[in-house]
mmCIF file of C-alpha atoms in Angstrom:
data_model
loop_
_atom_site.group_PDB
_atom_site.id
_atom_site.type_symbol
_atom_site.label_atom_id
_atom_site.label_comp_id
_atom_site.label_asym_id
_atom_site.label_seq_id
_atom_site.Cartn_x
_atom_site.Cartn_y
_atom_site.Cartn_z
ATOM 1 C CA MET A 13 24.835 -16.141 -26.032
ATOM 2 C CA LYS A 14 26.143 -19.605 -25.180
ATOM 3 C CA ILE A 15 26.308 -18.729 -21.492
ATOM 4 C CA SER A 16 22.746 -17.386 -21.585
ATOM 5 C CA SER A 17 21.476 -20.540 -23.305
ATOM 6 C CA THR A 18 23.272 -22.737 -20.809
ATOM 7 C CA LEU A 19 21.706 -20.867 -17.892
ATOM 8 C CA ALA A 20 18.268 -21.113 -19.455
ATOM 9 C CA LEU A 21 18.676 -24.850 -19.968
ATOM 10 C CA ALA A 22 19.874 -25.264 -16.398
ATOM 11 C CA ALA A 23 16.796 -23.458 -15.117
ATOM 12 C CA VAL A 24 14.482 -25.712 -17.145
ATOM 13 C CA LEU A 25 16.256 -28.826 -15.884
ATOM 14 C CA LEU A 26 16.073 -27.555 -12.311
ATOM 15 C CA LEU A 27 12.335 -27.009 -12.520
ATOM 16 C CA ALA A 28 11.839 -30.389 -14.171
ATOM 17 C CA ALA A 29 13.853 -32.092 -11.466
ATOM 18 C CA GLY A 30 11.843 -30.333 -8.795
ATOM 19 C CA ALA A 31 8.560 -31.400 -10.384
ATOM 20 C CA HIS A 32 9.837 -34.979 -10.696
ATOM 21 C CA ALA A 33 10.870 -35.001 -7.059
ATOM 22 C CA GLN A 34 7.470 -33.691 -6.013
ATOM 23 C CA LYS A 35 5.663 -36.423 -7.958
ATOM 24 C CA ASN A 36 7.814 -39.016 -6.246
ATOM 25 C CA GLY A 37 7.028 -37.732 -2.755
ATOM 26 C CA GLN A 38 10.303 -35.921 -2.255
ATOM 27 C CA THR A 39 10.559 -32.332 -1.079
ATOM 28 C CA GLN A 40 13.784 -31.201 -2.682
ATOM 29 C CA GLY A 41 14.202 -28.777 -5.534
ATOM 30 C CA VAL A 42 12.296 -25.845 -6.994
ATOM 31 C CA VAL A 43 8.924 -26.107 -8.710
ATOM 32 C CA GLU A 44 6.671 -23.936 -10.855
ATOM 33 C CA GLY A 45 6.216 -20.388 -9.603
ATOM 34 C CA ASN A 46 9.685 -20.101 -8.044
ATOM 35 C CA LEU A 47 8.376 -22.096 -5.095
ATOM 36 C CA PRO A 48 10.244 -24.637 -2.963
ATOM 37 C CA ALA A 49 9.038 -28.188 -3.568
ATOM 38 C CA ASN A 50 7.660 -28.331 -0.029
ATOM 39 C CA TRP A 51 5.633 -25.116 -0.368
ATOM 40 C CA GLN A 52 2.270 -26.783 0.193
ATOM 41 C CA THR A 53 3.532 -28.281 3.449
ATOM 42 C CA LEU A 54 4.863 -24.918 4.561
ATOM 43 C CA LYS A 55 1.583 -23.199 3.680
ATOM 44 C CA ALA A 56 -0.328 -25.750 5.736
ATOM 45 C CA GLN A 57 1.718 -24.719 8.768
ATOM 46 C CA MET A 58 0.638 -21.075 8.481
ATOM 47 C CA HIS A 59 -2.090 -20.912 11.136
ATOM 48 C CA TYR A 60 -1.562 -17.229 11.974
ATOM 49 C CA PRO A 61 -1.303 -17.704 15.741
ATOM 50 C CA ALA A 62 -1.276 -13.943 16.390
ATOM 51 C CA SER A 63 -4.604 -13.369 14.598
ATOM 52 C CA TRP A 64 -7.536 -12.009 16.583
ATOM 53 C CA LEU A 65 -9.546 -14.814 14.970
ATOM 54 C CA SER A 66 -7.320 -17.436 16.641
ATOM 55 C CA GLY A 67 -9.394 -16.967 19.789
ATOM 56 C CA LYS A 68 -6.317 -16.700 21.985
ATOM 57 C CA GLU A 69 -7.068 -13.115 23.012
ATOM 58 C CA SER A 70 -10.141 -11.676 24.701
ATOM 59 C CA ASP A 71 -9.062 -8.032 25.004
ATOM 60 C CA PHE A 72 -9.140 -6.407 21.570
ATOM 61 C CA SER A 73 -7.177 -3.315 22.583
ATOM 62 C CA ARG A 74 -4.413 -5.464 24.029
ATOM 63 C CA TRP A 75 -4.348 -7.612 20.878
ATOM 64 C CA GLN A 76 -4.325 -4.496 18.720
ATOM 65 C CA ASN A 77 -1.394 -2.922 20.569
ATOM 66 C CA HIS A 78 0.608 -6.152 20.552
ATOM 67 C CA SER A 79 -0.036 -6.828 16.849
ATOM 68 C CA ARG A 80 0.817 -3.249 15.918
ATOM 69 C CA GLN A 81 4.127 -3.611 17.749
ATOM 70 C CA LEU A 82 4.843 -6.921 15.995
ATOM 71 C CA LEU A 83 4.362 -5.214 12.645
ATOM 72 C CA ARG A 84 6.301 -2.111 13.657
ATOM 73 C CA SER A 85 9.262 -4.214 14.801
ATOM 74 C CA ALA A 86 9.271 -6.124 11.518
ATOM 75 C CA LEU A 87 9.921 -2.897 9.587
ATOM 76 C CA LEU A 88 13.560 -2.954 10.784
ATOM 77 C CA THR A 89 13.473 0.838 10.713
ATOM 78 C CA PRO A 90 14.375 2.974 13.751
ATOM 79 C CA ASP A 91 12.238 5.876 14.884
ATOM 80 C CA SER A 92 13.148 9.238 13.381
ATOM 81 C CA HIS A 93 13.562 12.320 15.550
ATOM 82 C CA LYS A 94 14.826 14.968 13.154
ATOM 83 C CA PRO A 95 12.336 17.823 12.621
ATOM 84 C CA PHE A 96 10.484 17.691 9.292
ATOM 85 C CA ALA A 97 11.770 21.211 8.461
ATOM 86 C CA PRO A 98 9.484 21.708 5.437
ATOM 87 C CA GLU A 99 10.548 24.206 2.767
ATOM 88 C CA PRO A 100 8.487 25.252 -0.272
ATOM 89 C CA VAL A 101 10.123 24.464 -3.608
ATOM 90 C CA ALA A 102 7.424 25.498 -6.094
ATOM 91 C CA THR A 103 3.781 26.586 -6.060
ATOM 92 C CA GLU A 104 0.835 26.866 -8.423
ATOM 93 C CA ASP A 105 -2.531 28.506 -7.912
ATOM 94 C CA ARG A 106 -5.401 26.131 -8.768
ATOM 95 C CA GLY A 107 -8.402 28.283 -8.025
ATOM 96 C CA SER A 108 -9.971 27.038 -4.807
ATOM 97 C CA TYR A 109 -6.738 25.420 -3.647
ATOM 98 C CA GLN A 110 -2.976 25.864 -3.810
ATOM 99 C CA ALA A 111 -0.520 23.295 -5.188
ATOM 100 C CA GLN A 112 2.904 23.143 -3.621
ATOM 101 C CA LYS A 113 6.056 21.073 -3.881
ATOM 102 C CA VAL A 114 7.632 20.823 -0.442
ATOM 103 C CA ALA A 115 11.037 19.489 0.652
ATOM 104 C CA LEU A 116 10.992 17.767 4.054
ATOM 105 C CA ASN A 117 12.920 15.323 6.203
ATOM 106 C CA ILE A 118 10.741 12.261 5.820
ATOM 107 C CA THR A 119 13.175 10.346 8.080
ATOM 108 C CA ASP A 120 16.443 11.162 9.819
ATOM 109 C CA ASP A 121 18.228 9.749 6.754
ATOM 110 C CA ASN A 122 16.110 11.019 3.858
ATOM 111 C CA ARG A 123 15.107 14.506 2.734
ATOM 112 C CA ILE A 124 12.633 14.238 -0.123
ATOM 113 C CA SER A 125 10.053 16.220 -2.081
ATOM 114 C CA ALA A 126 6.314 15.892 -1.570
ATOM 115 C CA LEU A 127 3.389 17.294 -3.530
ATOM 116 C CA MET A 128 0.725 19.006 -1.445
ATOM 117 C CA LEU A 129 -2.637 20.576 -2.170
ATOM 118 C CA THR A 130 -4.226 22.954 0.345
ATOM 119 C CA PRO A 131 -7.665 24.597 0.142
ATOM 120 C CA LYS A 132 -7.675 28.387 0.317
ATOM 121 C CA ALA A 133 -10.663 28.442 2.666
ATOM 122 C CA PRO A 134 -9.919 28.882 6.369
ATOM 123 C CA GLY A 135 -8.816 25.681 8.101
ATOM 124 C CA PRO A 136 -8.141 23.433 9.766
ATOM 125 C CA HIS A 137 -9.159 20.988 7.029
ATOM 126 C CA PRO A 138 -9.574 17.228 6.836
ATOM 127 C CA ALA A 139 -6.624 15.645 5.046
ATOM 128 C CA VAL A 140 -5.833 12.602 2.931
ATOM 129 C CA VAL A 141 -2.509 10.854 2.449
ATOM 130 C CA LEU A 142 -2.418 9.469 -1.098
ATOM 131 C CA LEU A 143 -0.286 6.381 -1.745
ATOM 132 C CA HIS A 144 0.849 5.697 -5.306
ATOM 133 C CA ASP A 145 0.776 2.359 -7.087
ATOM 134 C CA HIS A 146 3.606 0.248 -8.480
ATOM 135 C CA GLY A 147 2.550 -0.457 -12.067
ATOM 136 C CA SER A 148 6.171 -1.177 -13.081
ATOM 137 C CA LYS A 149 6.335 2.518 -13.933
ATOM 138 C CA PHE A 150 8.991 4.324 -11.969
ATOM 139 C CA ASP A 151 9.442 7.674 -13.717
ATOM 140 C CA ILE A 152 6.437 9.087 -11.876
ATOM 141 C CA GLY A 153 5.217 8.283 -8.371
ATOM 142 C CA LYS A 154 3.443 11.075 -6.490
ATOM 143 C CA GLU A 155 2.585 12.567 -9.898
ATOM 144 C CA LYS A 156 0.309 9.607 -10.576
ATOM 145 C CA LEU A 157 -2.101 11.060 -8.025
ATOM 146 C CA ILE A 158 -1.477 14.822 -7.942
ATOM 147 C CA ARG A 159 -1.261 16.768 -11.202
ATOM 148 C CA PRO A 160 2.326 17.955 -11.717
ATOM 149 C CA TRP A 161 3.282 21.323 -13.206
ATOM 150 C CA GLY A 162 6.323 23.005 -14.725
ATOM 151 C CA ASP A 163 7.253 20.038 -16.941
ATOM 152 C CA GLU A 164 4.983 19.420 -19.927
ATOM 153 C CA ALA A 165 6.536 16.042 -20.729
ATOM 154 C CA GLN A 166 5.995 14.807 -17.183
ATOM 155 C CA LEU A 167 2.443 16.145 -17.177
ATOM 156 C CA ALA A 168 1.696 14.206 -20.371
ATOM 157 C CA ILE A 169 3.057 10.999 -18.826
ATOM 158 C CA ALA A 170 1.027 11.536 -15.659
ATOM 159 C CA GLN A 171 -2.131 12.323 -17.630
ATOM 160 C CA ASN A 172 -1.742 9.105 -19.618
ATOM 161 C CA TRP A 173 -1.530 7.191 -16.312
ATOM 162 C CA ALA A 174 -4.628 8.938 -15.002
ATOM 163 C CA ASP A 175 -6.454 8.155 -18.251
ATOM 164 C CA LYS A 176 -5.558 4.479 -17.968
ATOM 165 C CA PHE A 177 -6.419 3.881 -14.327
ATOM 166 C CA PHE A 178 -8.444 6.791 -12.942
ATOM 167 C CA SER A 179 -10.888 7.794 -15.715
ATOM 168 C CA GLY A 180 -8.617 10.705 -16.563
ATOM 169 C CA LYS A 181 -8.805 12.242 -13.075
ATOM 170 C CA PHE A 182 -5.999 13.187 -10.702
ATOM 171 C CA ILE A 183 -7.316 11.789 -7.434
ATOM 172 C CA GLY A 184 -5.529 14.359 -5.284
ATOM 173 C CA ASP A 185 -6.934 17.311 -7.214
ATOM 174 C CA GLU A 186 -10.431 15.844 -6.996
ATOM 175 C CA LEU A 187 -10.098 15.624 -3.208
ATOM 176 C CA ALA A 188 -8.576 19.096 -2.851
ATOM 177 C CA SER A 189 -11.540 20.545 -4.726
ATOM 178 C CA ARG A 190 -13.743 18.883 -2.092
ATOM 179 C CA GLY A 191 -11.925 20.671 0.723
ATOM 180 C CA TYR A 192 -9.132 18.289 1.701
ATOM 181 C CA VAL A 193 -5.470 18.942 2.301
ATOM 182 C CA VAL A 194 -3.730 16.279 0.206
ATOM 183 C CA ILE A 195 -0.168 14.981 0.219
ATOM 184 C CA ALA A 196 1.739 12.370 -1.805
ATOM 185 C CA ILE A 197 5.383 11.297 -1.713
ATOM 186 C CA ASP A 198 7.566 9.060 -3.862
ATOM 187 C CA SER A 199 8.450 5.690 -2.377
ATOM 188 C CA PRO A 200 12.122 4.688 -2.841
ATOM 189 C CA GLY A 201 12.759 4.058 -6.540
ATOM 190 C CA TRP A 202 9.966 6.241 -7.949
ATOM 191 C CA GLY A 203 9.978 9.695 -9.474
ATOM 192 C CA GLU A 204 12.637 11.920 -7.975
ATOM 193 C CA ARG A 205 13.871 8.983 -5.898
ATOM 194 C CA GLY A 206 14.909 6.901 -8.898
ATOM 195 C CA PRO A 207 16.083 6.045 -11.424
ATOM 196 C CA MET A 208 14.797 2.497 -11.202
ATOM 197 C CA VAL A 209 14.029 -0.288 -13.662
ATOM 198 C CA TYR A 210 12.051 -3.416 -12.914
ATOM 199 C CA GLU A 211 15.059 -5.739 -12.718
ATOM 200 C CA GLN A 212 16.751 -3.617 -10.038
ATOM 201 C CA GLN A 213 14.113 -4.091 -7.368
ATOM 202 C CA GLN A 214 15.349 -7.383 -5.971
ATOM 203 C CA ALA A 215 18.927 -6.138 -5.689
ATOM 204 C CA LEU A 216 17.732 -2.945 -4.021
ATOM 205 C CA ALA A 217 15.790 -4.999 -1.478
ATOM 206 C CA SER A 218 18.762 -7.254 -0.772
ATOM 207 C CA ASN A 219 21.008 -4.239 -0.287
ATOM 208 C CA TYR A 220 18.615 -2.805 2.264
ATOM 209 C CA PHE A 221 18.975 -6.119 4.117
ATOM 210 C CA ASN A 222 22.757 -5.878 3.756
ATOM 211 C CA LEU A 223 22.487 -2.486 5.434
ATOM 212 C CA GLY A 224 20.440 -3.897 8.290
ATOM 213 C CA ARG A 225 17.217 -2.387 7.005
ATOM 214 C CA SER A 226 14.249 -3.408 4.871
ATOM 215 C CA LEU A 227 12.917 -1.918 1.634
ATOM 216 C CA ALA A 228 9.334 -2.715 2.592
ATOM 217 C CA GLY A 229 10.001 -1.342 6.052
ATOM 218 C CA GLU A 230 11.379 1.895 4.643
ATOM 219 C CA VAL A 231 8.248 2.378 2.531
ATOM 220 C CA ALA A 232 5.936 1.652 5.452
ATOM 221 C CA TYR A 233 7.764 3.871 7.908
ATOM 222 C CA GLU A 234 7.912 6.786 5.487
ATOM 223 C CA ASP A 235 4.153 6.466 5.059
ATOM 224 C CA MET A 236 3.804 6.664 8.846
ATOM 225 C CA ARG A 237 5.965 9.773 8.904
ATOM 226 C CA THR A 238 3.813 11.362 6.197
ATOM 227 C CA VAL A 239 0.807 11.086 8.498
ATOM 228 C CA ASP A 240 2.892 12.452 11.357
ATOM 229 C CA PHE A 241 3.931 15.416 9.213
ATOM 230 C CA LEU A 242 0.339 16.297 8.320
ATOM 231 C CA ALA A 243 -0.551 16.186 12.006
ATOM 232 C CA THR A 244 1.948 19.005 12.677
ATOM 233 C CA LEU A 245 0.341 21.426 10.199
ATOM 234 C CA ALA A 246 -1.977 24.194 11.383
ATOM 235 C CA SER A 247 -3.974 23.792 8.157
ATOM 236 C CA VAL A 248 -4.850 20.168 9.030
ATOM 237 C CA ASP A 249 -7.361 18.808 11.534
ATOM 238 C CA LYS A 250 -5.191 16.055 13.013
ATOM 239 C CA GLN A 251 -8.272 14.123 14.146
ATOM 240 C CA ARG A 252 -9.472 13.821 10.534
ATOM 241 C CA ILE A 253 -6.574 12.400 8.543
ATOM 242 C CA GLY A 254 -7.533 9.732 6.024
ATOM 243 C CA VAL A 255 -5.587 7.439 3.711
ATOM 244 C CA LEU A 256 -6.320 6.339 0.143
ATOM 245 C CA GLY A 257 -4.236 4.071 -2.066
ATOM 246 C CA PHE A 258 -4.570 2.190 -5.338
ATOM 247 C CA SER A 259 -2.866 -1.131 -6.198
ATOM 248 C CA MET A 260 0.415 -1.260 -4.227
ATOM 249 C CA GLY A 261 -0.880 1.968 -2.723
ATOM 250 C CA GLY A 262 -3.900 -0.024 -1.530
ATOM 251 C CA PHE A 263 -1.536 -2.409 0.256
ATOM 252 C CA ARG A 264 0.234 0.591 1.746
ATOM 253 C CA ALA A 265 -3.129 2.051 2.813
ATOM 254 C CA TRP A 266 -4.351 -0.817 5.002
ATOM 255 C CA GLN A 267 -0.795 -1.322 6.247
ATOM 256 C CA LEU A 268 -0.570 2.346 7.254
ATOM 257 C CA ALA A 269 -3.930 2.179 9.014
ATOM 258 C CA ALA A 270 -2.600 -0.780 10.990
ATOM 259 C CA LEU A 271 0.619 1.011 11.936
ATOM 260 C CA SER A 272 -0.655 4.489 12.805
ATOM 261 C CA ASP A 273 -3.419 5.301 15.250
ATOM 262 C CA LYS A 274 -3.516 8.797 13.727
ATOM 263 C CA VAL A 275 -5.354 7.424 10.640
ATOM 264 C CA ALA A 276 -9.065 8.129 11.011
ATOM 265 C CA ALA A 277 -10.402 6.401 7.858
ATOM 266 C CA THR A 278 -8.907 4.291 5.091
ATOM 267 C CA ALA A 279 -9.843 3.572 1.469
ATOM 268 C CA VAL A 280 -8.167 0.550 -0.146
ATOM 269 C CA ILE A 281 -8.482 0.107 -3.899
ATOM 270 C CA ALA A 282 -7.348 -3.069 -5.711
ATOM 271 C CA TRP A 283 -4.986 -4.765 -3.258
ATOM 272 C CA PHE A 284 -6.535 -7.290 -0.912
ATOM 273 C CA GLY A 285 -6.751 -11.036 -0.400
ATOM 274 C CA THR A 286 -5.676 -13.845 1.892
ATOM 275 C CA ARG A 287 -2.057 -14.895 1.691
ATOM 276 C CA ASN A 288 -3.127 -18.480 1.040
ATOM 277 C CA GLY A 289 -5.298 -17.379 -1.862
ATOM 278 C CA LEU A 290 -2.597 -15.193 -3.394
ATOM 279 C CA MET A 291 0.227 -17.704 -3.081
ATOM 280 C CA GLN A 292 -0.772 -19.732 -6.114
ATOM 281 C CA PRO A 293 1.468 -20.539 -9.101
ATOM 282 C CA GLY A 294 1.206 -17.768 -11.657
ATOM 283 C CA ASN A 295 0.288 -15.043 -9.181
ATOM 284 C CA ASN A 296 2.279 -11.839 -9.319
ATOM 285 C CA ILE A 297 3.484 -11.990 -5.710
ATOM 286 C CA LEU A 298 5.519 -15.134 -6.490
ATOM 287 C CA ARG A 299 7.747 -13.325 -8.986
ATOM 288 C CA GLY A 300 9.943 -11.551 -6.450
ATOM 289 C CA GLN A 301 10.948 -8.076 -7.665
ATOM 290 C CA SER A 302 7.891 -5.922 -6.835
ATOM 291 C CA ALA A 303 6.924 -8.259 -3.979
ATOM 292 C CA PHE A 304 9.902 -7.026 -1.965
ATOM 293 C CA TYR A 305 8.173 -3.685 -1.459
ATOM 294 C CA MET A 306 5.572 -5.591 0.574
ATOM 295 C CA LEU A 307 7.517 -8.274 2.462
ATOM 296 C CA HIS A 308 8.345 -7.904 6.148
ATOM 297 C CA PRO A 309 10.490 -10.625 7.743
ATOM 298 C CA GLY A 310 8.518 -13.091 9.856
ATOM 299 C CA ILE A 311 5.107 -11.435 9.781
ATOM 300 C CA ALA A 312 3.575 -13.994 7.394
ATOM 301 C CA SER A 313 4.051 -16.719 10.029
ATOM 302 C CA LEU A 314 1.989 -14.741 12.545
ATOM 303 C CA LEU A 315 -0.671 -12.669 10.781
ATOM 304 C CA ASP A 316 -2.615 -13.032 7.546
ATOM 305 C CA ILE A 317 -3.166 -10.005 5.309
ATOM 306 C CA PRO A 318 -6.708 -9.312 6.620
ATOM 307 C CA ASP A 319 -5.409 -9.766 10.192
ATOM 308 C CA ILE A 320 -2.959 -6.906 9.634
ATOM 309 C CA ALA A 321 -5.601 -4.674 8.072
ATOM 310 C CA SER A 322 -7.859 -5.389 11.047
ATOM 311 C CA ILE A 323 -5.402 -3.856 13.499
ATOM 312 C CA ALA A 324 -7.104 -0.649 12.332
ATOM 313 C CA ALA A 325 -10.517 -1.815 13.583
ATOM 314 C CA PRO A 326 -12.929 -0.485 14.601
ATOM 315 C CA LYS A 327 -12.035 2.642 12.615
ATOM 316 C CA PRO A 328 -13.743 3.097 9.219
ATOM 317 C CA MET A 329 -12.266 1.195 6.278
ATOM 318 C CA LEU A 330 -13.439 0.736 2.692
ATOM 319 C CA ILE A 331 -11.986 -1.993 0.464
ATOM 320 C CA PHE A 332 -12.814 -2.277 -3.249
ATOM 321 C CA SER A 333 -11.764 -5.074 -5.581
ATOM 322 C CA GLY A 334 -12.320 -5.672 -9.281
ATOM 323 C CA GLY A 335 -14.058 -8.868 -10.311
ATOM 324 C CA GLN A 336 -11.910 -8.957 -13.455
ATOM 325 C CA ASP A 337 -8.653 -8.176 -11.608
ATOM 326 C CA LYS A 338 -6.281 -10.981 -12.611
ATOM 327 C CA LEU A 339 -3.830 -10.091 -9.837
ATOM 328 C CA PHE A 340 -6.341 -10.920 -7.092
ATOM 329 C CA PRO A 341 -8.272 -14.204 -7.482
ATOM 330 C CA SER A 342 -11.895 -13.872 -6.448
ATOM 331 C CA GLN A 343 -11.713 -16.585 -3.780
ATOM 332 C CA ALA A 344 -8.709 -14.939 -2.138
ATOM 333 C CA VAL A 345 -10.618 -11.650 -2.008
ATOM 334 C CA THR A 346 -13.864 -13.212 -0.763
ATOM 335 C CA ASP A 347 -12.087 -15.097 2.016
ATOM 336 C CA ALA A 348 -10.231 -11.940 3.065
ATOM 337 C CA PHE A 349 -13.474 -9.943 3.103
ATOM 338 C CA THR A 350 -15.027 -12.578 5.368
ATOM 339 C CA LYS A 351 -12.121 -12.327 7.810
ATOM 340 C CA VAL A 352 -12.207 -8.547 8.127
ATOM 341 C CA HIS A 353 -15.988 -8.524 8.496
ATOM 342 C CA ASN A 354 -15.717 -11.074 11.310
ATOM 343 C CA ILE A 355 -13.205 -8.887 13.118
ATOM 344 C CA TRP A 356 -15.043 -5.567 12.686
ATOM 345 C CA SER A 357 -18.286 -7.265 13.722
ATOM 346 C CA SER A 358 -16.603 -8.656 16.830
ATOM 347 C CA GLN A 359 -16.095 -5.016 17.870
ATOM 348 C CA ASN A 360 -19.699 -4.041 17.044
ATOM 349 C CA ALA A 361 -18.375 -1.920 14.192
ATOM 350 C CA GLY A 362 -19.760 -3.697 11.162
ATOM 351 C CA ASP A 363 -21.219 -0.432 9.886
ATOM 352 C CA LYS A 364 -17.723 1.078 9.653
ATOM 353 C CA LEU A 365 -16.431 -1.524 7.192
ATOM 354 C CA VAL A 366 -17.386 -1.485 3.517
ATOM 355 C CA THR A 367 -16.168 -4.190 1.126
ATOM 356 C CA LYS A 368 -17.237 -4.490 -2.477
ATOM 357 C CA THR A 369 -16.252 -6.383 -5.599
ATOM 358 C CA TRP A 370 -17.016 -4.597 -8.863
ATOM 359 C CA PRO A 371 -17.907 -7.513 -11.189
ATOM 360 C CA THR A 372 -17.050 -5.878 -14.521
ATOM 361 C CA LEU A 373 -13.939 -3.941 -13.478
ATOM 362 C CA GLY A 374 -10.307 -4.965 -13.441
ATOM 363 C CA HIS A 375 -7.296 -3.415 -11.752
ATOM 364 C CA VAL A 376 -8.545 0.188 -11.866
ATOM 365 C CA PHE A 377 -10.017 3.043 -9.826
ATOM 366 C CA TYR A 378 -12.590 4.357 -12.271
ATOM 367 C CA GLN A 379 -15.068 7.226 -12.023
ATOM 368 C CA GLU A 380 -17.926 5.040 -10.778
ATOM 369 C CA GLN A 381 -15.753 3.821 -7.909
ATOM 370 C CA GLN A 382 -14.580 7.350 -7.108
ATOM 371 C CA ASP A 383 -18.213 8.442 -6.949
ATOM 372 C CA GLU A 384 -18.665 6.077 -3.997
ATOM 373 C CA VAL A 385 -15.280 6.515 -2.320
ATOM 374 C CA PHE A 386 -15.235 10.311 -2.128
ATOM 375 C CA PRO A 387 -18.631 10.642 -0.364
ATOM 376 C CA TRP A 388 -17.599 7.786 1.949
ATOM 377 C CA LEU A 389 -14.488 9.729 2.948
ATOM 378 C CA ASP A 390 -16.647 12.830 3.440
ATOM 379 C CA ARG A 391 -18.872 10.876 5.809
ATOM 380 C CA TRP A 392 -16.017 9.985 8.137
ATOM 381 C CA LEU A 393 -13.571 12.869 7.719
ATOM 382 C CA LYS A 394 -15.713 15.995 7.401
ATOM 383 C CA PRO A 395 -17.307 17.627 10.448
#
């Protein structure tokens, strides 16, 4: 107890010293929000020289290819070559579609389980990769989006999550009933790839770096491989693969669209903003821990968040934000929306980008939002 109190006091004194130094024009120390005392100076130097909006490039395709390679290199993850070798683990008949748990080699180093839903009607079908959220809830991952079976306790947990964030619906099952092949995997630390608790995240990320890899890069590359896997299936129309994600899954969605040219349309729910607008004291991304799932070395000095999302232009993208979402300040979202609209418009593709803030909603993907997203996906992914 004495050691804990001493450490707490030391932390308070450190922050106080940092604040004092900042007031006196010095740049040493640590200040509120776990930020270095010179953070404002560093932020002012972030001009995003690799952005399409910098005006340095005139050929969009060349910019797109170069920026995609910058992002791909930052993942610190080598290409995988091992066959996916999918094997069914369990199945359940759900009327118009079949549910299946499948084991596959998501990378050369990781064999994992995925949940898949496949319509019984003759294919090939459009498909959607679903990307789960963070939510500081690690016991379920893919089950947040596709209804699990065979474990009543797990089903109850997943249903509670769906009730809280998705108006009681399992997004994957809703899409499968509309004729889509659907897949979801666990990111490292979730579901069958745990166990994980909140306080372990930072150590896990540092150990990936110790191993010459990146936690955020592993997540991003596995998402790429999920798209690649769908493209190998006879049941899937590989020209009509979409992506949908909520919260951290929303981050993963626009990131995946930027990384993979196999993504035909992307729906981003509740994760968007400019880096400048999000890097404010009190914001969640300054806490470390969960932020490490979304941090790629060096990229923030070159490209802003909307710049990365815009690597996917001019393909269709939908981005929804909640006006009451405390994780994403309204100005950060508005500024990011302006940037992506400028880029899509520069490619005469303004009609393929939809952005919307729902004034009364928070960090959720409720029924009224689903009622707009699902038909939007139909527009771009169904023949």
